[in-house]
PDB file of C-alpha atoms and ligand atoms in Angstrom:
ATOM      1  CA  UNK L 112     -21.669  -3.649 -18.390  1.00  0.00           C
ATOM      2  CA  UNK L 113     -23.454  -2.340 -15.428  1.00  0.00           C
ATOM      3  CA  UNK L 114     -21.345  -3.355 -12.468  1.00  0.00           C
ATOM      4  CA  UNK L 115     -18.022  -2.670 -13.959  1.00  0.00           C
ATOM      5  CA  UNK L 116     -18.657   1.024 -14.967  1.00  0.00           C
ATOM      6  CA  UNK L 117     -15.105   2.336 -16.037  1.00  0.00           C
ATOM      7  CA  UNK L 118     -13.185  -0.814 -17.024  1.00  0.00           C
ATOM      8  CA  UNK L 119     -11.908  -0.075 -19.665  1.00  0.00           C
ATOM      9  CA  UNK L 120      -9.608  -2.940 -21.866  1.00  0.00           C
ATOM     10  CA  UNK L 121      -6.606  -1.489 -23.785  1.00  0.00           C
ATOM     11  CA  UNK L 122      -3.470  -2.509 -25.053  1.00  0.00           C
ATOM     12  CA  UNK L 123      -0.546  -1.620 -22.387  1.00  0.00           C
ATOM     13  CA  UNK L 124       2.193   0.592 -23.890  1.00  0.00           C
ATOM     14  CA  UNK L 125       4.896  -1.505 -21.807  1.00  0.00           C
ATOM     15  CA  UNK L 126       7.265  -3.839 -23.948  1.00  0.00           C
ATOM     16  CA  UNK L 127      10.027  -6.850 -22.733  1.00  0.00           C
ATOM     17  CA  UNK L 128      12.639  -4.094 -22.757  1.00  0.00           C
ATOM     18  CA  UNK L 129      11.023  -2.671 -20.099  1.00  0.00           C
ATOM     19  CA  UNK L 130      11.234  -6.134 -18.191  1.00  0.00           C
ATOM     20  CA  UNK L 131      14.820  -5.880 -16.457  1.00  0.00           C
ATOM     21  CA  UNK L 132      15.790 -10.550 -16.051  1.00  0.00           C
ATOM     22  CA  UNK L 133      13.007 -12.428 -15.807  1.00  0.00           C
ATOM     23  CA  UNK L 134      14.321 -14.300 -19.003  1.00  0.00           C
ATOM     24  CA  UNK L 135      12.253 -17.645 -18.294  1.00  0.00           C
ATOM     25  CA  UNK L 136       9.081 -16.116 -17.401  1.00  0.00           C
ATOM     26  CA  UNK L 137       9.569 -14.201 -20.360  1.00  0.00           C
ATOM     27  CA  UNK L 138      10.073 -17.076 -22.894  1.00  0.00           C
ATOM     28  CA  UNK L 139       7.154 -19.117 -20.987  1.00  0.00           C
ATOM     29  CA  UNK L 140       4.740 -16.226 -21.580  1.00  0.00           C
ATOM     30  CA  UNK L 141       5.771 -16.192 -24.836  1.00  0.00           C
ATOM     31  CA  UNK L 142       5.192 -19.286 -25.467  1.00  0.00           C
ATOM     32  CA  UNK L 143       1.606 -19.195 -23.603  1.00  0.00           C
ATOM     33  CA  UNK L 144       0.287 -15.480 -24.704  1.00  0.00           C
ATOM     34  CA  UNK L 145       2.189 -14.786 -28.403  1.00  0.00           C
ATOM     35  CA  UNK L 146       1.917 -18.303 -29.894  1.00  0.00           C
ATOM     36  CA  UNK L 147      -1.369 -19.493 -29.936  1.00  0.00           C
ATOM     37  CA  UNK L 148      -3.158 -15.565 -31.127  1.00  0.00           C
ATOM     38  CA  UNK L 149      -0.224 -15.589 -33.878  1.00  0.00           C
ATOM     39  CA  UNK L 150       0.017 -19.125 -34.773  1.00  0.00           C
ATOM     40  CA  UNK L 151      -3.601 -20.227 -33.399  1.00  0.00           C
ATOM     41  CA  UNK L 152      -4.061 -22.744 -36.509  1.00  0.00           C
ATOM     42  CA  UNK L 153      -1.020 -24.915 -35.519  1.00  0.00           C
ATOM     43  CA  UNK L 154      -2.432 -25.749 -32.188  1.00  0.00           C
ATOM     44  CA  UNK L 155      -5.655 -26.600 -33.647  1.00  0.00           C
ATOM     45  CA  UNK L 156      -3.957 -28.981 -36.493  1.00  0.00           C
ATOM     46  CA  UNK L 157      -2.210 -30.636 -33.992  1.00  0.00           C
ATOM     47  CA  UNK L 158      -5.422 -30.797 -32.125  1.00  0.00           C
ATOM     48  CA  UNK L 159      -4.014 -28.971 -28.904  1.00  0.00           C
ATOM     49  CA  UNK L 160      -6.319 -26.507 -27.197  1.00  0.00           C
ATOM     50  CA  UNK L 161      -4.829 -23.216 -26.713  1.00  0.00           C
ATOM     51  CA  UNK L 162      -3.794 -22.680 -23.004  1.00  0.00           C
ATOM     52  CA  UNK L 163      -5.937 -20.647 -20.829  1.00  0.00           C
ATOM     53  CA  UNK L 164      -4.163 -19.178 -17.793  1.00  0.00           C
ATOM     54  CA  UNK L 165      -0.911 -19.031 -15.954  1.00  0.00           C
ATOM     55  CA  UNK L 166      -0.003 -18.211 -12.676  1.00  0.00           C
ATOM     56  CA  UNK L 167       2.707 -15.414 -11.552  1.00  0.00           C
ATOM     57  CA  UNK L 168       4.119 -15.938  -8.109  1.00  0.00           C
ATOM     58  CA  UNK L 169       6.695 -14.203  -5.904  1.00  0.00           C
ATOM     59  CA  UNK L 170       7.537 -10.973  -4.035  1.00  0.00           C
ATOM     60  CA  UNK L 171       5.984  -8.204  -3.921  1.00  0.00           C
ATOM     61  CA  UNK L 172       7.468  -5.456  -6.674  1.00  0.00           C
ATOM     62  CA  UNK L 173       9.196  -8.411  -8.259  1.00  0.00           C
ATOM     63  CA  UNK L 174       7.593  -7.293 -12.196  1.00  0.00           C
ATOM     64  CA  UNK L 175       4.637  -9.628 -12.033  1.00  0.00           C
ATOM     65  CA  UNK L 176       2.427  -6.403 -13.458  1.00  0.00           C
ATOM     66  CA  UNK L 177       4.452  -5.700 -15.965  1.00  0.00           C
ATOM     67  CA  UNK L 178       5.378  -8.666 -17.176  1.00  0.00           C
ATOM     68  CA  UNK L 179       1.330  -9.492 -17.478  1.00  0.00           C
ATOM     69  CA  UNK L 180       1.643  -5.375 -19.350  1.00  0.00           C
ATOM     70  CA  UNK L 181       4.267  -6.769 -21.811  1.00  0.00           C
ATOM     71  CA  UNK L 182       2.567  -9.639 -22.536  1.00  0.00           C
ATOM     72  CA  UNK L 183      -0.706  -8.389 -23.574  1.00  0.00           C
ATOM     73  CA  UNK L 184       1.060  -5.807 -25.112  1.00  0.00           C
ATOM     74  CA  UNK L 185       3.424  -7.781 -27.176  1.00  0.00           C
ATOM     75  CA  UNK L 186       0.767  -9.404 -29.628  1.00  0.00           C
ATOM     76  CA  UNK L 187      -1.177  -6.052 -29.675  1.00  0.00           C
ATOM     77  CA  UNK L 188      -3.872  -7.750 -27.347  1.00  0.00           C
ATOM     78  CA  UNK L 189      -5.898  -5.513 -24.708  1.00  0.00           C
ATOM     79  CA  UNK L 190      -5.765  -5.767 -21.307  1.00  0.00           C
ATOM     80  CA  UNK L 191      -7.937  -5.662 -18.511  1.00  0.00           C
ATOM     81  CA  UNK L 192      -6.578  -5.469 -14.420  1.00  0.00           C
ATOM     82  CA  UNK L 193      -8.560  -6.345 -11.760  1.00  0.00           C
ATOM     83  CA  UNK L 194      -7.234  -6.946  -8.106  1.00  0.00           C
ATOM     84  CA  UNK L 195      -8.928  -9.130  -6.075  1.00  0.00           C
ATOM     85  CA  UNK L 196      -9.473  -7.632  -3.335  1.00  0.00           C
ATOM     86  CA  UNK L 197     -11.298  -4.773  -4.988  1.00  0.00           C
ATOM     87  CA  UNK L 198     -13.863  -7.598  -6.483  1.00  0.00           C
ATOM     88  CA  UNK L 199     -14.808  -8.662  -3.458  1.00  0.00           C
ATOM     89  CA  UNK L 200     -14.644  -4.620  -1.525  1.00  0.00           C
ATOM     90  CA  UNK L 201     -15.977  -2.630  -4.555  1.00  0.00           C
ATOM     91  CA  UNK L 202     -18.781  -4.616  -6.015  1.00  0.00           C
ATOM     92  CA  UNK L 203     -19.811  -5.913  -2.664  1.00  0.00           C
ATOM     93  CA  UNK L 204     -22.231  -8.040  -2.934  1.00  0.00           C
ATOM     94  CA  UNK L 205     -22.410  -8.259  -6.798  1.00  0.00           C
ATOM     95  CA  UNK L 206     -18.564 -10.140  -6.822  1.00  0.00           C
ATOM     96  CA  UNK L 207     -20.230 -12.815  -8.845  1.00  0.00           C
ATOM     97  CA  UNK L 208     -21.552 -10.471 -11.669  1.00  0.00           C
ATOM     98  CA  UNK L 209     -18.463  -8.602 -11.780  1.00  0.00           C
ATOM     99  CA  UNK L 210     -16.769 -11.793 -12.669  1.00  0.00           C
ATOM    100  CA  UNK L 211     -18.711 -12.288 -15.235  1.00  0.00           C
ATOM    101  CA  UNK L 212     -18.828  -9.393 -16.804  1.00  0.00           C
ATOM    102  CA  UNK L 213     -15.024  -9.024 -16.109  1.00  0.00           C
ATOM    103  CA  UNK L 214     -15.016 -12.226 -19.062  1.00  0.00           C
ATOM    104  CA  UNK L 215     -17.724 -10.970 -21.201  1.00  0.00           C
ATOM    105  CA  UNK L 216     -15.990  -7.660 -21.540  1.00  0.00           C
ATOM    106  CA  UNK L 217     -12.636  -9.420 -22.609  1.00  0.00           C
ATOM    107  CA  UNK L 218     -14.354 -11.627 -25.345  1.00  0.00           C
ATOM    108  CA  UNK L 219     -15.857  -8.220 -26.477  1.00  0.00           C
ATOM    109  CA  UNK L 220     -12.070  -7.070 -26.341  1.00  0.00           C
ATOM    110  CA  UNK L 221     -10.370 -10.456 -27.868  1.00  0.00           C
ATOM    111  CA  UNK L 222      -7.903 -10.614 -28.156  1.00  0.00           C
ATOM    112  CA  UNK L 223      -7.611  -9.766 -24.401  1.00  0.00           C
ATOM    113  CA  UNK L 224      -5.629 -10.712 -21.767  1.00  0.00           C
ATOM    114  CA  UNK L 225      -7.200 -10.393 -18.033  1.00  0.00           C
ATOM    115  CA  UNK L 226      -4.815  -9.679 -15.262  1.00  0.00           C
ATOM    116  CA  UNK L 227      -6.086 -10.960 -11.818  1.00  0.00           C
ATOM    117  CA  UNK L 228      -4.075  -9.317  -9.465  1.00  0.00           C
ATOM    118  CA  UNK L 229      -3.499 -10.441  -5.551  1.00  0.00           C
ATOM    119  CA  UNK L 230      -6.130 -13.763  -6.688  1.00  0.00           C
ATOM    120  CA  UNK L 231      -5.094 -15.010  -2.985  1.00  0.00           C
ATOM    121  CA  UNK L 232      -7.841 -12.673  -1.841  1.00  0.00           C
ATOM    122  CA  UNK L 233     -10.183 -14.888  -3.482  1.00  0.00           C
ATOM    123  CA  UNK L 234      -8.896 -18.235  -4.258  1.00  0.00           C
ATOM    124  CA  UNK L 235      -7.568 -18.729  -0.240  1.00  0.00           C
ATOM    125  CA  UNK L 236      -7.035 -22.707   0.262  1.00  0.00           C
ATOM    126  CA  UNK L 237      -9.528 -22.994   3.327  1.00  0.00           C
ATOM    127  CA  UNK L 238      -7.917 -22.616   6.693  1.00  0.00           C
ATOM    128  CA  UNK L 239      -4.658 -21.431   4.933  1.00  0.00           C
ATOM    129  CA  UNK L 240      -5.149 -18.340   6.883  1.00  0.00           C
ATOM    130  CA  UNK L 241      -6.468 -15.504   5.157  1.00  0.00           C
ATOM    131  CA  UNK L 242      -7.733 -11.897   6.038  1.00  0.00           C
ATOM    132  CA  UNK L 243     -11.139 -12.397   5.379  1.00  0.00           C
ATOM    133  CA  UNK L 244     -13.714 -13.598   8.047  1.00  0.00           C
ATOM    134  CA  UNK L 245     -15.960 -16.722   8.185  1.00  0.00           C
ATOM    135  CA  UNK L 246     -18.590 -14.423   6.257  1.00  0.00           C
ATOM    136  CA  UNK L 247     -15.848 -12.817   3.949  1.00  0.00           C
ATOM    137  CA  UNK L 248     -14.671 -16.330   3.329  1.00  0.00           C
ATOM    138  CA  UNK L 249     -17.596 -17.855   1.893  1.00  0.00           C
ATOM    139  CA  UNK L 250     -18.160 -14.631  -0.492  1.00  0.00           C
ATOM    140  CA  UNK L 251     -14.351 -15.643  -1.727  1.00  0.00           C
ATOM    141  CA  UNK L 252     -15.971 -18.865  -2.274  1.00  0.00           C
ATOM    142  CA  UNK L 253     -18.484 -17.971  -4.272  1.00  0.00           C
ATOM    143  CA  UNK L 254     -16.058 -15.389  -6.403  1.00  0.00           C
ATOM    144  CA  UNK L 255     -13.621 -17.905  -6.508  1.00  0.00           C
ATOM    145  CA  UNK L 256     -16.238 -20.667  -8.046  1.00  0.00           C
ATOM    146  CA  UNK L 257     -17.688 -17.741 -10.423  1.00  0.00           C
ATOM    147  CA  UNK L 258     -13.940 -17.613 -12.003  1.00  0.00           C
ATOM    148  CA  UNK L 259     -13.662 -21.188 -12.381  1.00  0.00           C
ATOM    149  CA  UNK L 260     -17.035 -21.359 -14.532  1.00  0.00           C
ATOM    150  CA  UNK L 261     -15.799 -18.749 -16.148  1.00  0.00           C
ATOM    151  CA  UNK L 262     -11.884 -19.941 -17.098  1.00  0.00           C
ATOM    152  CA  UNK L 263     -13.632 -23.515 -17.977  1.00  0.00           C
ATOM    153  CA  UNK L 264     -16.109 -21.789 -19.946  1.00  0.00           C
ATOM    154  CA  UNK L 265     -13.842 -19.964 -21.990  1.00  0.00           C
ATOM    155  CA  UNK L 266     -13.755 -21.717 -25.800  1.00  0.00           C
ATOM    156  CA  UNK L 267     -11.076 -23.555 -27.588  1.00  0.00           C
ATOM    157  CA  UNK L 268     -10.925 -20.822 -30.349  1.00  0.00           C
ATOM    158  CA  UNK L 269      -8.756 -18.528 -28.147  1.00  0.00           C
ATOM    159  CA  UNK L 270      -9.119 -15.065 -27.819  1.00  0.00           C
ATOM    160  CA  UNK L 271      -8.960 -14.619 -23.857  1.00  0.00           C
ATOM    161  CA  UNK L 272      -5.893 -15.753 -21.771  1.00  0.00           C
ATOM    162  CA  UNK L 273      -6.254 -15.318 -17.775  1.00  0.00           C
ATOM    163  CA  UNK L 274      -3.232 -14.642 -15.900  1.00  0.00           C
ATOM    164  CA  UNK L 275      -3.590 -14.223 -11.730  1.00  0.00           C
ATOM    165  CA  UNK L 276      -0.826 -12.957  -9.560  1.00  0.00           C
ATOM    166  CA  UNK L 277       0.123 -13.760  -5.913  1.00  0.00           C
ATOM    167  CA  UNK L 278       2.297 -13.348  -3.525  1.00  0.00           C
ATOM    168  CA  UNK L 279       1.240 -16.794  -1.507  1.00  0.00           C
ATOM    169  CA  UNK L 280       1.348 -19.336  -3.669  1.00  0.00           C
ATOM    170  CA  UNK L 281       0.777 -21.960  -1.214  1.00  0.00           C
ATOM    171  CA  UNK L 282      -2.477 -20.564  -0.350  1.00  0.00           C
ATOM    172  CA  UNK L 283      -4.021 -21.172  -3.377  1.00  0.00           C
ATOM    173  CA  UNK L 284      -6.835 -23.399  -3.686  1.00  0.00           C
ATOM    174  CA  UNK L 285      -5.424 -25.818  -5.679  1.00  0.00           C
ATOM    175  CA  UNK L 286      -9.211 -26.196  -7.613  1.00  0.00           C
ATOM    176  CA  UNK L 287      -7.704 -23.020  -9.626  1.00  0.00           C
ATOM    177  CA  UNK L 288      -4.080 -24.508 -10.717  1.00  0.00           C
ATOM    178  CA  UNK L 289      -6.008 -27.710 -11.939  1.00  0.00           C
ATOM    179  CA  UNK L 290      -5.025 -28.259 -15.521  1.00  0.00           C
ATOM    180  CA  UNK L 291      -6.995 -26.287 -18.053  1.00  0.00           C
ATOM    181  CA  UNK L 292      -6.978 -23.681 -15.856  1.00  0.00           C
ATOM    182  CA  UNK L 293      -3.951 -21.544 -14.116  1.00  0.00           C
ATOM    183  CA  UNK L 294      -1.810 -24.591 -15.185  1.00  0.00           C
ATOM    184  CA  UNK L 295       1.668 -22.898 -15.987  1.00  0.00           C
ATOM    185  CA  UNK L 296       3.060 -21.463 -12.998  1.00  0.00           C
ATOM    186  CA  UNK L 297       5.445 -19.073 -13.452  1.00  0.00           C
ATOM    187  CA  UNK L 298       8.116 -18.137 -10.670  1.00  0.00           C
ATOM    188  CA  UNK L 299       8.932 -14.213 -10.774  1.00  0.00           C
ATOM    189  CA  UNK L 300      11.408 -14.208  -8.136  1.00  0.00           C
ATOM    190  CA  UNK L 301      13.933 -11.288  -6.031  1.00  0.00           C
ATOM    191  CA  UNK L 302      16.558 -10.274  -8.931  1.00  0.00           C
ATOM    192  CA  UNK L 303      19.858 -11.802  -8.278  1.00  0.00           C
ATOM    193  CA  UNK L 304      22.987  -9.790  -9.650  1.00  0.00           C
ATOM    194  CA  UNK L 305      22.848  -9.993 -13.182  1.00  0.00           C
ATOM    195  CA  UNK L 306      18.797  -8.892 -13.084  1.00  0.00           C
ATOM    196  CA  UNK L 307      19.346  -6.545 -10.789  1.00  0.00           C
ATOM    197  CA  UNK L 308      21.660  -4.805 -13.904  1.00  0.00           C
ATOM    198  CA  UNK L 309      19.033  -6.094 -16.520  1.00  0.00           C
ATOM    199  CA  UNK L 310      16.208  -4.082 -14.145  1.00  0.00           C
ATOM    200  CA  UNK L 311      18.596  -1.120 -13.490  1.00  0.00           C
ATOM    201  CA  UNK L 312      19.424  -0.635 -17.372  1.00  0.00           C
ATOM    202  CA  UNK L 313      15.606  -1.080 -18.113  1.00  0.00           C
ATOM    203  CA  UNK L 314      14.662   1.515 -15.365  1.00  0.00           C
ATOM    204  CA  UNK L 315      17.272   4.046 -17.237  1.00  0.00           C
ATOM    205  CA  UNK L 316      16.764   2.886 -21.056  1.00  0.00           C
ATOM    206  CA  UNK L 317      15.821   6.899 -21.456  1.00  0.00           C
ATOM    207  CA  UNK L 318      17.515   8.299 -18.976  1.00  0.00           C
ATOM    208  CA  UNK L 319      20.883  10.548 -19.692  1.00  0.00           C
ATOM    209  CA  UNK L 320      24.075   8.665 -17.649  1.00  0.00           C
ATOM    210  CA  UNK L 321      27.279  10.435 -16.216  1.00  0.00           C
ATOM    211  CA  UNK L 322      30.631   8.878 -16.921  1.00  0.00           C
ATOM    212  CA  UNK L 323      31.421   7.970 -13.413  1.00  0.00           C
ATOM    213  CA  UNK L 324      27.741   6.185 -13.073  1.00  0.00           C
ATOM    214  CA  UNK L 325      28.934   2.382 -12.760  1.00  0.00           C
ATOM    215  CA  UNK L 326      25.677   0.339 -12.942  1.00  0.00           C
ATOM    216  CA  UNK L 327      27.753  -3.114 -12.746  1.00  0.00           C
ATOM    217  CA  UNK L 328      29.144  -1.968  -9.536  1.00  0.00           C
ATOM    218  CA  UNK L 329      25.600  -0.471  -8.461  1.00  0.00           C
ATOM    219  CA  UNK L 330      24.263  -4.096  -9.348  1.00  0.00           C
ATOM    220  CA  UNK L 331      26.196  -6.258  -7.021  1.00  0.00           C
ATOM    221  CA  UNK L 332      26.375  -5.630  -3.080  1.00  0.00           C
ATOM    222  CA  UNK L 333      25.071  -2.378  -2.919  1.00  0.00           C
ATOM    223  CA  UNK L 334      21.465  -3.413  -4.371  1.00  0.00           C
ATOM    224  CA  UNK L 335      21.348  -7.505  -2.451  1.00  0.00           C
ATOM    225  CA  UNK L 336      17.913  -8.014  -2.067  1.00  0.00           C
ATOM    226  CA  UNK L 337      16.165  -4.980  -3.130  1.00  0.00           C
ATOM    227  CA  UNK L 338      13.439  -5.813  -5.408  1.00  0.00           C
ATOM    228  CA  UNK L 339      12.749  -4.585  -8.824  1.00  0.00           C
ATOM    229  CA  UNK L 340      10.045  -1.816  -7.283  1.00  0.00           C
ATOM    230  CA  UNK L 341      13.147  -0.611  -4.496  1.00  0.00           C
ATOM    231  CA  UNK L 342      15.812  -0.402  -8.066  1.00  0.00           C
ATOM    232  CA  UNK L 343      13.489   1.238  -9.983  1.00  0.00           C
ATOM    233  CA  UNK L 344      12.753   4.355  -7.049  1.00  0.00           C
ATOM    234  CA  UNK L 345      16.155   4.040  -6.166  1.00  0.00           C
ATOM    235  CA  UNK L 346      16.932   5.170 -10.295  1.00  0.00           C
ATOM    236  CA  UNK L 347      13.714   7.636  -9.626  1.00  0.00           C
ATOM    237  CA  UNK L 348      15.219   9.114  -6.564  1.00  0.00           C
ATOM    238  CA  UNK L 349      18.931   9.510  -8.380  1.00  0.00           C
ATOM    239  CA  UNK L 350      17.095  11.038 -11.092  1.00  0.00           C
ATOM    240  CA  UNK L 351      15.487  13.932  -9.384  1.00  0.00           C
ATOM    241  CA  UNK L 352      18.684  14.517  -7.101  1.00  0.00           C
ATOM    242  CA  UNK L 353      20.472  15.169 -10.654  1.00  0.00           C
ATOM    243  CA  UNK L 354      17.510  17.028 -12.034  1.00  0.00           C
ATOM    244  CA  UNK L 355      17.533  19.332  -8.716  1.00  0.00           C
ATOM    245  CA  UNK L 356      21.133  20.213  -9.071  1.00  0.00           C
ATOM    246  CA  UNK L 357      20.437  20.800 -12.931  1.00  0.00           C
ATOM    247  CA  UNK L 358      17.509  23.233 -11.965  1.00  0.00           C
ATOM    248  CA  UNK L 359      19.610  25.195  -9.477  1.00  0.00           C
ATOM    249  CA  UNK L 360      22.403  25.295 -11.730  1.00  0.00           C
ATOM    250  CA  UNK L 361      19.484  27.032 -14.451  1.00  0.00           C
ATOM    251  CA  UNK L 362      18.261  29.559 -12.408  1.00  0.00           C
ATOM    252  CA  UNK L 363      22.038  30.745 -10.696  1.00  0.00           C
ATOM    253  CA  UNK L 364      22.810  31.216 -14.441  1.00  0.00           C
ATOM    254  CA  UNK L 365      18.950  32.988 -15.080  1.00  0.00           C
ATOM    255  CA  UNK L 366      19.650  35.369 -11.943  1.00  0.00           C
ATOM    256  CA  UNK L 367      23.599  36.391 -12.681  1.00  0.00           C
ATOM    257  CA  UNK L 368      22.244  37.089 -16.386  1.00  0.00           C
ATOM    258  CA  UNK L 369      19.316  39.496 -14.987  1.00  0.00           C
ATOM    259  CA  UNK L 370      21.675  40.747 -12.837  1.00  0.00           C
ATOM    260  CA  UNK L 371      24.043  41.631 -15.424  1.00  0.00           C
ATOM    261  CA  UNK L 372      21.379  43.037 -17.394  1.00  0.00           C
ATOM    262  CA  UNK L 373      20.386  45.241 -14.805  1.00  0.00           C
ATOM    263  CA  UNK L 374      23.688  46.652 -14.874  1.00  0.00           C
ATOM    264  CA  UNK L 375      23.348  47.411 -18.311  1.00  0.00           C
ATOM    265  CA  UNK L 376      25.269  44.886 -20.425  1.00  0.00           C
ATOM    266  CA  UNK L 377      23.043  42.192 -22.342  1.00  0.00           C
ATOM    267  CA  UNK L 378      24.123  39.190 -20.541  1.00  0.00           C
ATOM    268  CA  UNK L 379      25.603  38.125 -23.271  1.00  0.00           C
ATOM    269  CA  UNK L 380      29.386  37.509 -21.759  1.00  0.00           C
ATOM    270  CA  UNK L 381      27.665  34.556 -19.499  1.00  0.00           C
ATOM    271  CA  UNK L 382      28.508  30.988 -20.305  1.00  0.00           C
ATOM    272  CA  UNK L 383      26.119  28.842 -22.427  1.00  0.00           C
ATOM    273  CA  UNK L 384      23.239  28.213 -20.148  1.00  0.00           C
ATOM    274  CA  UNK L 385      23.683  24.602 -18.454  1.00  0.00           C
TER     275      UNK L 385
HETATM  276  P1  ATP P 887       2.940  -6.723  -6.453  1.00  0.00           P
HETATM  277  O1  ATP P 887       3.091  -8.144  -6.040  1.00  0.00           O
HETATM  278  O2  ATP P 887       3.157  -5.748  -5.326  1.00  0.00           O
HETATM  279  O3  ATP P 887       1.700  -6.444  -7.264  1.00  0.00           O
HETATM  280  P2  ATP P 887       4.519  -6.839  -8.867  1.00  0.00           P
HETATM  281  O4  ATP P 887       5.388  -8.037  -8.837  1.00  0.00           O
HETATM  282  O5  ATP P 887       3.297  -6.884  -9.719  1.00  0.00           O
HETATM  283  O6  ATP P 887       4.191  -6.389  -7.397  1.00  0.00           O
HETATM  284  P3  ATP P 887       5.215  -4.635 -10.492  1.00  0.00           P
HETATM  285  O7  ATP P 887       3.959  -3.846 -10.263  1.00  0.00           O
HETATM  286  O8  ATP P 887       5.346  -5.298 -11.804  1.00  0.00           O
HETATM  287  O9  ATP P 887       5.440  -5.657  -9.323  1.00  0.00           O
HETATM  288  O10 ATP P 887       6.477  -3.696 -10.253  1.00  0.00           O
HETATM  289  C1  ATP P 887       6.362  -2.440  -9.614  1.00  0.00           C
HETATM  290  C2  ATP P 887       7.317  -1.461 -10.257  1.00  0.00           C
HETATM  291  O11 ATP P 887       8.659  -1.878  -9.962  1.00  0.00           O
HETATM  292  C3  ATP P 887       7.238  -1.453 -11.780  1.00  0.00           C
HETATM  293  O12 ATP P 887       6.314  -0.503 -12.234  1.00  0.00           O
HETATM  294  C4  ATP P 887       8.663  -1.118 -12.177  1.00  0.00           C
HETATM  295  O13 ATP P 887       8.868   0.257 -12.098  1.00  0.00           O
HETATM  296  C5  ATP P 887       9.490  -1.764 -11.100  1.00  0.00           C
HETATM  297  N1  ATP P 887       9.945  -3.125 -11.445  1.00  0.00           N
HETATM  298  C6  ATP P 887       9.668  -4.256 -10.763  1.00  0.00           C
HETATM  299  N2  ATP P 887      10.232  -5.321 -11.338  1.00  0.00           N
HETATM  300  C7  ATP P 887      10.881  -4.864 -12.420  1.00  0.00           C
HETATM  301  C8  ATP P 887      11.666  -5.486 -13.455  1.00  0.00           C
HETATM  302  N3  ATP P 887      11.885  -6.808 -13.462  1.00  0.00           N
HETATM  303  N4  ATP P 887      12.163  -4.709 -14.411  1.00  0.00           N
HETATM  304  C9  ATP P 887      11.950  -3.367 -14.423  1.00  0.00           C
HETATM  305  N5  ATP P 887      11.229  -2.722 -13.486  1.00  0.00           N
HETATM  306  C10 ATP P 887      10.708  -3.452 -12.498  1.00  0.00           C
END
């Protein structure tokens, strides 16, 4: 494609274990994303068409990205991000193309899920309030109606699922939720308690635990209403604290063996290294 130089589809290496909660939105993309590109024939003896698109909405740093990551990645399909704001910015004047090719380069990559991220940039409800100007608005417009050609365009035989992310919800045009198209809205909301520990344990799954680390007690009032993005740089932050005092514990033992060297013994009375 010409306008979309460097988009390159491919299949996320992000899996539901890295999804802390989120159980339902889970199971509904399931459903949506895994069923019909494993199981396509079923749909099509029962004469159901597969389902395009779904919606993601909630906070910001909620797991709306990687949940869309997961998904694709799941079934082994590819996946392609675009944010819509950057349609409208980047390929100024050439949105409309971009769209397209944005869907001819996912049939190329089927089975291929696209990612539409912050689609309130585009698909604003009119007068719901948006950032864009009179001028910017009716370039949304015309992205917005590209997409829609596009999603109703897409055939019955599968191979492409659409999923679009937002923050506003209600500022959607509702032309895009209509059913056929983003028709499975899917609520990805602040963690409460027990996915605050779900997100917490996922956000560690590799990472090496003291004894006194309770992540139960860690989950409850100490974390209320952090999202999953504020958990997981809280566990980033913790990390590098312990990795700090890990390094300066290294190179106190490095210096008091050169210094023992230096005083002619090998070293070799030191502790273990940490
Ligand atoms: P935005 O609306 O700002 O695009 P988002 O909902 O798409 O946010 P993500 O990009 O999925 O949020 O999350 C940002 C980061 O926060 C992730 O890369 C991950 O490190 C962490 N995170 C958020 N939610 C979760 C979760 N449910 N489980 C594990 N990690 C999470």
């Amino acid at each position: 494609p010409a306008v979309l130089r460097g988009l390159a589809p491919e299949v996320p290496e992000i899996t539901w274990d890295d999804v802390g909660g989120l159980e339902d939105a889970k199971a509904a993309l399931r459903e949506l994303v895994e069923l019909p590109l494993r199981h396509g024939g079923l749909l099509s003896a029962y004469g159901l068409p597969p389902p395009r698109g779904a919606l993601l909405y909630g906070p910001p740093g909620c797991g709306k990205t990687l949940l869309a990551k997961a998904a694709a990645a799941q079934c082994g399909a590819n996946f392609l991000s675009i944010r819509g704001p950057e349609l409208l910015q980047k390929w100024l004047g050439e949105s409309e193309r971009a769209v397209r090719e944005v869907f001819d380069t996912a049939r190329q990559a089927a089975p291929c899920l696209i990612f539409f991220d912050e689609i309130d940039s585009i698909a604003c409800r009119r007068g719901a309030g948006g950032s864009a100007s009179a001028g910017g608005d009716a370039a949304a417009a015309r992205v917005l109606n590209q997409l829609l050609v596009e999603m109703d365009g897409l055939s019955d035989r599968g191979g492409v699922f659409v999923l679009c992310a937002t923050n506003r919800p209600e500022a959607l045009d509702p032309a895009l939720t209509r059913p056929g198209r983003l028709d499975h809205l899917l609520r990805v909301p602040l963690p409460d308690e027990p996915a605050r520990l779900a997100v917490l344990q996922a956000a560690l799954r590799r990472c090496p635990l003291g004894a006194d680390v309770a992540l139960a007690e860690l989950a409850g009032a100490p974390t209320a209403g952090l999202s999953g993005a504020d958990l997981a740089e809280v566990c980033r932050r913790a990390g590098m604290a312990a990795i700090r005092e890990l390094v300066a514990a290294e190179e106190a033992w490095l210096a008091a063996r050169e210094a023992a060297q230096r005083e002619g013994g090998s070293g070799a009375a030191l502790a273990a290294p940490p």
